[in-house]
Short mmCIF file of C-alpha atoms in Angstrom, two decimals:
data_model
loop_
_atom_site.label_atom_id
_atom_site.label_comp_id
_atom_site.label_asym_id
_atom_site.label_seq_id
_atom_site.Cartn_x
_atom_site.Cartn_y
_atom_site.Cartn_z
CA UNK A 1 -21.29 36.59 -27.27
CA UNK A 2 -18.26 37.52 -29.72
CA UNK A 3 -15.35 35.47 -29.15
CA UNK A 4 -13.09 38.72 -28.92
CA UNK A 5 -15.06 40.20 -26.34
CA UNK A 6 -12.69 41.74 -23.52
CA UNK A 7 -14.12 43.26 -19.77
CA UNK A 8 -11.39 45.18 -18.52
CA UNK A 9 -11.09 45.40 -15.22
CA UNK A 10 -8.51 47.69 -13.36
CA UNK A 11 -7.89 48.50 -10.13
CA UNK A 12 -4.76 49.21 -7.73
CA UNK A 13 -3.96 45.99 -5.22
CA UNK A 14 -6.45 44.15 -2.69
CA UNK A 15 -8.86 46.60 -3.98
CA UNK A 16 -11.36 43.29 -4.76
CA UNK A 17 -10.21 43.54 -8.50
CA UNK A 18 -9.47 39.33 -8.40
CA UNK A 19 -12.64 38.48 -6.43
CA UNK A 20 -15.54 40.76 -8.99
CA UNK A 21 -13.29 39.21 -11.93
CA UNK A 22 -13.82 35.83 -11.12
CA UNK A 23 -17.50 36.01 -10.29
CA UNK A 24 -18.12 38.21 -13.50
CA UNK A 25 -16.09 35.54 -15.60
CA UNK A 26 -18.13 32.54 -13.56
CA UNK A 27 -21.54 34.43 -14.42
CA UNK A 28 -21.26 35.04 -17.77
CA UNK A 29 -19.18 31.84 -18.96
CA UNK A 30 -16.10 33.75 -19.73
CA UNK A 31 -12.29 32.83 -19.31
CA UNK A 32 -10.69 34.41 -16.38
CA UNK A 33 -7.76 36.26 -16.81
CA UNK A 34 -5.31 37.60 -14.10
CA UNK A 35 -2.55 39.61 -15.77
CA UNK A 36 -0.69 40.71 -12.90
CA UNK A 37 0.01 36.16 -12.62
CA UNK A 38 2.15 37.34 -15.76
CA UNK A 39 4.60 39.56 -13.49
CA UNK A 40 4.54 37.69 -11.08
CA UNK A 41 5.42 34.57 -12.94
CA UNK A 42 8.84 36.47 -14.62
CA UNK A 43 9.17 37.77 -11.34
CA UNK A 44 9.69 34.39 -9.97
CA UNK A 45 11.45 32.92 -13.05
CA UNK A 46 13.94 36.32 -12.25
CA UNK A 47 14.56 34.80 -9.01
CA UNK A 48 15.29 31.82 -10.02
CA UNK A 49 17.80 32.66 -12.48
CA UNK A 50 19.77 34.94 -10.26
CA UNK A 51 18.34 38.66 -12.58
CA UNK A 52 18.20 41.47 -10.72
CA UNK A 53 15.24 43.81 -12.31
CA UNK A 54 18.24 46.41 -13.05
CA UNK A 55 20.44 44.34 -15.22
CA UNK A 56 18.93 44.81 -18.26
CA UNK A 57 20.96 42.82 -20.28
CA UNK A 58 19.80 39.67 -18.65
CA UNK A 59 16.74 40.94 -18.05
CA UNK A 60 15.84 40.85 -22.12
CA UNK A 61 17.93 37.50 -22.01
CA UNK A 62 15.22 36.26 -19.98
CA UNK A 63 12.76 37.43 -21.94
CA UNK A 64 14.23 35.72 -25.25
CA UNK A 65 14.61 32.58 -23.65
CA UNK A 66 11.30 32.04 -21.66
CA UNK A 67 9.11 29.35 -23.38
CA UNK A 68 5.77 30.17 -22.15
CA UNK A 69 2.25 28.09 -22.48
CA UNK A 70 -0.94 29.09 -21.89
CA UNK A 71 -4.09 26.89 -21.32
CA UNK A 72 -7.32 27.26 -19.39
CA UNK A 73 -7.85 25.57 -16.28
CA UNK A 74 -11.23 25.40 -14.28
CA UNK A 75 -12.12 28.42 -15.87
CA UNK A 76 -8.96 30.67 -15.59
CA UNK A 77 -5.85 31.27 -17.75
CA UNK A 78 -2.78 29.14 -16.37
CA UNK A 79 0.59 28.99 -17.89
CA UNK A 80 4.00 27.38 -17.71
CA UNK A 81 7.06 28.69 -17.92
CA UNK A 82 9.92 26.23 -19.48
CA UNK A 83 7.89 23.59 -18.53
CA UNK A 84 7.27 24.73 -15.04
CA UNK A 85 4.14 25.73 -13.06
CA UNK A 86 5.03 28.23 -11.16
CA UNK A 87 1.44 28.74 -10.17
CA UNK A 88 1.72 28.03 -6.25
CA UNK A 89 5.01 30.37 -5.91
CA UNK A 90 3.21 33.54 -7.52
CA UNK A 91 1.94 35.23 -4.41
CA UNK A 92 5.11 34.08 -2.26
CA UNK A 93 7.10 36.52 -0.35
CA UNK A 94 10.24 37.04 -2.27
CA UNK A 95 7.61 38.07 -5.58
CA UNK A 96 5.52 39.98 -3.81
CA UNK A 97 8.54 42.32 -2.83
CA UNK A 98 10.62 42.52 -6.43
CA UNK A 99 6.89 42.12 -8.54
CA UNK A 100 6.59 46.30 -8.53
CA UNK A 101 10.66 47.01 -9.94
CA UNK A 102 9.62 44.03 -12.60
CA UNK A 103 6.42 45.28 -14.02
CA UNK A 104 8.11 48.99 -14.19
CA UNK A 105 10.33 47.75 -16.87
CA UNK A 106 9.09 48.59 -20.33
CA UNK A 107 10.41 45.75 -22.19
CA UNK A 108 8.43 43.18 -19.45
CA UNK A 109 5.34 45.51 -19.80
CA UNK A 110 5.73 44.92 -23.79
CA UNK A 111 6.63 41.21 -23.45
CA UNK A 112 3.22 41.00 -20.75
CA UNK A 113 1.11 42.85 -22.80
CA UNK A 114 1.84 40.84 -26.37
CA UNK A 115 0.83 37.81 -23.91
CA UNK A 116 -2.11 39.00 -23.01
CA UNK A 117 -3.71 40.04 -26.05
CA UNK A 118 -3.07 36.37 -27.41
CA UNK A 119 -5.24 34.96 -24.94
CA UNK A 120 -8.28 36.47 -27.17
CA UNK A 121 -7.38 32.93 -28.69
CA UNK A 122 -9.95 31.01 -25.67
CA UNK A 123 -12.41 33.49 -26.24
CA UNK A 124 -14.28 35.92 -24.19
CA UNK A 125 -12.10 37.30 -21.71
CA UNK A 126 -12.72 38.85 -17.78
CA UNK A 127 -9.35 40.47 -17.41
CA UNK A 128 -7.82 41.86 -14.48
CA UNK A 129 -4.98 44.43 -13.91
CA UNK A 130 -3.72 48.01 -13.87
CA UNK A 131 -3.56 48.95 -17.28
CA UNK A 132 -5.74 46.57 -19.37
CA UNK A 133 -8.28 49.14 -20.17
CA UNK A 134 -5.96 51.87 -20.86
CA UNK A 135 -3.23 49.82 -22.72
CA UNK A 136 -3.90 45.86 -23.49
CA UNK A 137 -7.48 46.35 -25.06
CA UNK A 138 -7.91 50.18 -24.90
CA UNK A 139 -10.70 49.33 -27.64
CA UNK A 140 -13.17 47.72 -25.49
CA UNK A 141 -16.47 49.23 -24.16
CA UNK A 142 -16.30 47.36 -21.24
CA UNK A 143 -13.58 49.05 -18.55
CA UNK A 144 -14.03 49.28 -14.98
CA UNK A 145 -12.02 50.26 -12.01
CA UNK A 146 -12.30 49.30 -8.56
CA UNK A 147 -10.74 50.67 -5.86
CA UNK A 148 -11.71 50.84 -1.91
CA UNK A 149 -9.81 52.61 1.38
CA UNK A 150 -6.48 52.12 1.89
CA UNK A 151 -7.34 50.75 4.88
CA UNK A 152 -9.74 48.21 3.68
CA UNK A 153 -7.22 47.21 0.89
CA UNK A 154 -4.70 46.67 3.41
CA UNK A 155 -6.93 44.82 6.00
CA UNK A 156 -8.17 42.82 2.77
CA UNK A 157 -4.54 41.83 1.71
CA UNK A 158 -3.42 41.17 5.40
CA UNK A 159 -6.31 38.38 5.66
CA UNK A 160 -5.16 36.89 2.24
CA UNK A 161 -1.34 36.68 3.71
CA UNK A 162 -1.96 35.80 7.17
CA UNK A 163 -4.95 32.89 5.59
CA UNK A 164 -1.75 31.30 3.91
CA UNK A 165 -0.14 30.89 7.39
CA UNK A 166 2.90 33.57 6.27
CA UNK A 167 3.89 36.14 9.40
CA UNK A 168 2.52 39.39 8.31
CA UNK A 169 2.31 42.85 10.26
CA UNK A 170 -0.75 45.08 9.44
CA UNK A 171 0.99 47.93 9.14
CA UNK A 172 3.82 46.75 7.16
CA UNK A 173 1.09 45.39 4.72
CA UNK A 174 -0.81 48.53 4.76
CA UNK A 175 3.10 50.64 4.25
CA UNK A 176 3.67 47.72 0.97
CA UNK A 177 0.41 48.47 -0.19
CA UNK A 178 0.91 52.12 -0.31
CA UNK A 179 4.85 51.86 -1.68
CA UNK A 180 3.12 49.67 -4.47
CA UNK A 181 0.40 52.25 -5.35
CA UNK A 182 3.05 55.35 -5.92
CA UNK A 183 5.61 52.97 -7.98
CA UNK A 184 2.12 51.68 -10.16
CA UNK A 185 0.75 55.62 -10.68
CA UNK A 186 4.03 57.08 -11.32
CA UNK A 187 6.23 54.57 -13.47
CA UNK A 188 6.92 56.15 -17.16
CA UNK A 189 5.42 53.16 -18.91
CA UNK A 190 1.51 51.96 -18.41
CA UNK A 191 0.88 53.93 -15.30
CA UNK A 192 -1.84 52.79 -13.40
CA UNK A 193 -4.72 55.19 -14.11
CA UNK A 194 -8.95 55.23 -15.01
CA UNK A 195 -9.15 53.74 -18.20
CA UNK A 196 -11.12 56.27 -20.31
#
Protein backbone atom coordinates (compact mmCIF):
# COMPACT_ATOMS: atom_id res chain seq x y z
CA UNK A 1 0.00 0.00 0.00
CA UNK A 2 1.64 3.53 -0.93
CA UNK A 3 2.42 5.50 1.98
CA UNK A 4 0.52 8.61 0.41
CA UNK A 5 -2.52 6.81 -0.06
CA UNK A 6 -5.63 9.04 1.10
CA UNK A 7 -9.64 7.57 1.41
CA UNK A 8 -11.63 10.52 1.57
CA UNK A 9 -14.49 10.32 3.27
CA UNK A 10 -17.20 13.14 3.41
CA UNK A 11 -20.31 13.44 4.72
CA UNK A 12 -22.57 16.20 6.56
CA UNK A 13 -22.84 15.50 10.66
CA UNK A 14 -24.02 12.16 12.53
CA UNK A 15 -24.40 10.91 9.09
CA UNK A 16 -22.03 7.66 10.34
CA UNK A 17 -19.00 9.43 8.57
CA UNK A 18 -16.72 8.76 12.12
CA UNK A 19 -18.02 5.21 12.69
CA UNK A 20 -17.28 3.65 8.54
CA UNK A 21 -13.88 5.75 8.98
CA UNK A 22 -12.70 4.04 11.82
CA UNK A 23 -13.64 0.53 10.81
CA UNK A 24 -12.21 1.19 7.19
CA UNK A 25 -8.90 2.58 8.85
CA UNK A 26 -9.02 -0.62 11.52
CA UNK A 27 -9.50 -3.06 8.39
CA UNK A 28 -7.04 -2.05 6.25
CA UNK A 29 -4.20 -0.93 8.81
CA UNK A 30 -4.49 2.69 8.04
CA UNK A 31 -4.17 5.88 10.33
CA UNK A 32 -7.41 7.39 11.24
CA UNK A 33 -7.96 10.78 10.63
CA UNK A 34 -10.86 13.05 11.91
CA UNK A 35 -10.47 16.53 10.47
CA UNK A 36 -13.39 18.15 11.81
CA UNK A 37 -11.08 17.31 15.70
CA UNK A 38 -9.03 20.20 13.90
CA UNK A 39 -12.05 22.81 14.27
CA UNK A 40 -13.01 21.77 16.96
CA UNK A 41 -9.70 21.90 18.69
CA UNK A 42 -9.22 25.98 17.56
CA UNK A 43 -12.65 26.15 18.42
CA UNK A 44 -11.90 25.34 21.92
CA UNK A 45 -8.45 27.02 22.05
CA UNK A 46 -10.90 30.30 20.74
CA UNK A 47 -12.72 29.86 23.85
CA UNK A 48 -10.20 29.75 25.87
CA UNK A 49 -8.52 32.77 24.82
CA UNK A 50 -11.55 34.97 24.95
CA UNK A 51 -11.74 35.21 20.34
CA UNK A 52 -14.85 35.65 19.12
CA UNK A 53 -14.94 33.91 15.42
CA UNK A 54 -15.65 37.66 14.10
CA UNK A 55 -12.61 39.41 15.32
CA UNK A 56 -10.40 38.65 12.81
CA UNK A 57 -7.54 40.25 14.00
CA UNK A 58 -7.19 37.90 16.87
CA UNK A 59 -8.52 35.35 15.12
CA UNK A 60 -5.13 35.15 12.71
CA UNK A 61 -3.27 36.02 16.09
CA UNK A 62 -4.39 32.76 17.15
CA UNK A 63 -3.51 31.16 14.33
CA UNK A 64 0.25 32.54 14.42
CA UNK A 65 0.68 31.63 17.81
CA UNK A 66 -0.81 28.04 18.10
CA UNK A 67 2.02 25.42 18.48
CA UNK A 68 0.41 22.36 17.31
CA UNK A 69 1.69 18.47 17.48
CA UNK A 70 0.51 15.71 15.89
CA UNK A 71 1.13 11.98 16.75
CA UNK A 72 -0.81 8.76 16.34
CA UNK A 73 -2.48 7.21 19.10
CA UNK A 74 -4.19 3.67 19.09
CA UNK A 75 -4.57 4.06 15.60
CA UNK A 76 -5.92 7.67 15.15
CA UNK A 77 -4.34 11.13 14.66
CA UNK A 78 -4.17 13.09 18.12
CA UNK A 79 -2.70 16.44 18.63
CA UNK A 80 -1.81 19.08 21.18
CA UNK A 81 -2.24 22.39 21.15
CA UNK A 82 0.55 24.53 23.24
CA UNK A 83 1.13 21.64 25.04
CA UNK A 84 -2.42 20.85 25.80
CA UNK A 85 -4.75 17.91 24.97
CA UNK A 86 -7.68 19.23 24.37
CA UNK A 87 -8.94 15.88 23.22
CA UNK A 88 -11.79 15.25 25.95
CA UNK A 89 -13.23 19.02 25.50
CA UNK A 90 -13.72 18.61 21.56
CA UNK A 91 -17.30 17.45 21.47
CA UNK A 92 -18.32 19.68 24.62
CA UNK A 93 -21.18 22.00 24.47
CA UNK A 94 -19.74 25.41 24.17
CA UNK A 95 -17.67 23.83 20.68
CA UNK A 96 -20.28 22.19 19.41
CA UNK A 97 -22.28 25.60 19.21
CA UNK A 98 -19.31 28.20 17.89
CA UNK A 99 -17.49 24.94 15.75
CA UNK A 100 -19.83 25.99 12.42
CA UNK A 101 -18.88 30.25 12.58
CA UNK A 102 -15.06 28.77 13.09
CA UNK A 103 -14.71 26.42 10.24
CA UNK A 104 -16.55 29.21 7.90
CA UNK A 105 -13.55 31.33 8.22
CA UNK A 106 -11.18 31.02 5.29
CA UNK A 107 -8.01 31.66 6.96
CA UNK A 108 -8.94 28.53 9.69
CA UNK A 109 -10.07 26.45 6.61
CA UNK A 110 -6.41 27.29 5.09
CA UNK A 111 -4.60 26.90 8.44
CA UNK A 112 -6.86 23.19 8.81
CA UNK A 113 -6.27 22.15 5.55
CA UNK A 114 -2.16 22.79 5.47
CA UNK A 115 -2.57 20.48 8.74
CA UNK A 116 -4.09 17.96 7.25
CA UNK A 117 -2.21 17.30 4.27
CA UNK A 118 0.97 16.96 6.60
CA UNK A 119 -0.38 14.08 8.21
CA UNK A 120 0.51 12.08 4.79
CA UNK A 121 3.77 12.05 7.03
CA UNK A 122 2.23 8.54 9.19
CA UNK A 123 1.22 7.13 6.10
CA UNK A 124 -1.91 5.81 4.65
CA UNK A 125 -4.65 7.87 5.68
CA UNK A 126 -8.80 7.14 6.36
CA UNK A 127 -9.86 10.74 6.51
CA UNK A 128 -13.01 12.12 7.54
CA UNK A 129 -14.79 15.49 6.88
CA UNK A 130 -16.76 17.80 4.60
CA UNK A 131 -14.43 18.82 2.13
CA UNK A 132 -11.47 16.37 2.07
CA UNK A 133 -12.33 14.95 -1.24
CA UNK A 134 -13.18 18.11 -2.87
CA UNK A 135 -10.39 20.31 -1.31
CA UNK A 136 -7.58 18.55 1.09
CA UNK A 137 -6.69 15.63 -1.40
CA UNK A 138 -8.97 16.42 -4.42
CA UNK A 139 -6.33 14.00 -6.21
CA UNK A 140 -7.32 10.83 -4.71
CA UNK A 141 -9.41 8.01 -6.35
CA UNK A 142 -10.78 7.08 -3.30
CA UNK A 143 -13.84 9.71 -2.20
CA UNK A 144 -16.96 8.77 -0.65
CA UNK A 145 -19.89 10.47 0.89
CA UNK A 146 -22.23 9.32 3.36
CA UNK A 147 -25.18 10.77 4.29
CA UNK A 148 -28.59 9.25 5.92
CA UNK A 149 -32.23 11.04 6.98
CA UNK A 150 -32.24 13.91 8.81
CA UNK A 151 -34.00 12.18 11.15
CA UNK A 152 -31.70 9.33 11.61
CA UNK A 153 -28.73 11.83 11.80
CA UNK A 154 -30.42 13.58 14.45
CA UNK A 155 -31.63 10.48 16.45
CA UNK A 156 -27.89 9.23 15.84
CA UNK A 157 -26.31 12.48 17.33
CA UNK A 158 -28.97 12.70 20.19
CA UNK A 159 -27.75 9.07 21.44
CA UNK A 160 -24.04 10.24 21.18
CA UNK A 161 -24.99 13.49 23.49
CA UNK A 162 -27.40 12.06 25.77
CA UNK A 163 -24.59 8.60 26.11
CA UNK A 164 -22.19 11.36 27.58
CA UNK A 165 -24.78 12.16 30.32
CA UNK A 166 -25.22 16.04 28.75
CA UNK A 167 -29.21 17.26 28.79
CA UNK A 168 -30.15 17.20 25.22
CA UNK A 169 -33.70 17.77 23.52
CA UNK A 170 -34.38 15.76 20.28
CA UNK A 171 -35.65 18.35 18.55
CA UNK A 172 -33.23 20.94 19.42
CA UNK A 173 -30.56 18.36 18.19
CA UNK A 174 -32.41 17.59 15.12
CA UNK A 175 -33.00 21.99 14.63
CA UNK A 176 -28.63 22.14 15.33
CA UNK A 177 -28.21 19.52 12.98
CA UNK A 178 -30.12 21.17 10.28
CA UNK A 179 -28.67 24.99 11.16
CA UNK A 180 -25.21 23.15 10.75
CA UNK A 181 -26.03 21.58 7.33
CA UNK A 182 -27.16 25.14 5.59
CA UNK A 183 -24.02 27.11 7.24
CA UNK A 184 -21.63 23.80 5.83
CA UNK A 185 -23.44 23.86 2.04
CA UNK A 186 -23.59 27.50 1.74
CA UNK A 187 -20.32 29.11 3.32
CA UNK A 188 -18.10 30.87 0.39
CA UNK A 189 -15.05 28.81 1.23
CA UNK A 190 -14.96 24.69 1.02
CA UNK A 191 -18.66 24.22 0.93
CA UNK A 192 -19.72 21.00 1.84
CA UNK A 193 -20.58 19.19 -1.40
CA UNK A 194 -20.03 15.41 -3.42
CA UNK A 195 -16.56 15.28 -4.04
CA UNK A 196 -16.29 14.59 -7.81
Amino acid sequence: MPDDLVIAIDGPSASGKSTVSRLVAGRLGMVYVDSGALYRGLTWKFLREGVDSSQTDRVLAVLAMSRWEFFVSEGTVRFLIDGEDPWDQLRSAPVRANVADVAAIPEVRQFVCNHLRSLSRFGPLVMEGRDIGSVVFPETPFKYYLDADPEERAKRRYREVAGRGEGVVFEEIKKSLLQRDQKDSTRPTAPLQIPL
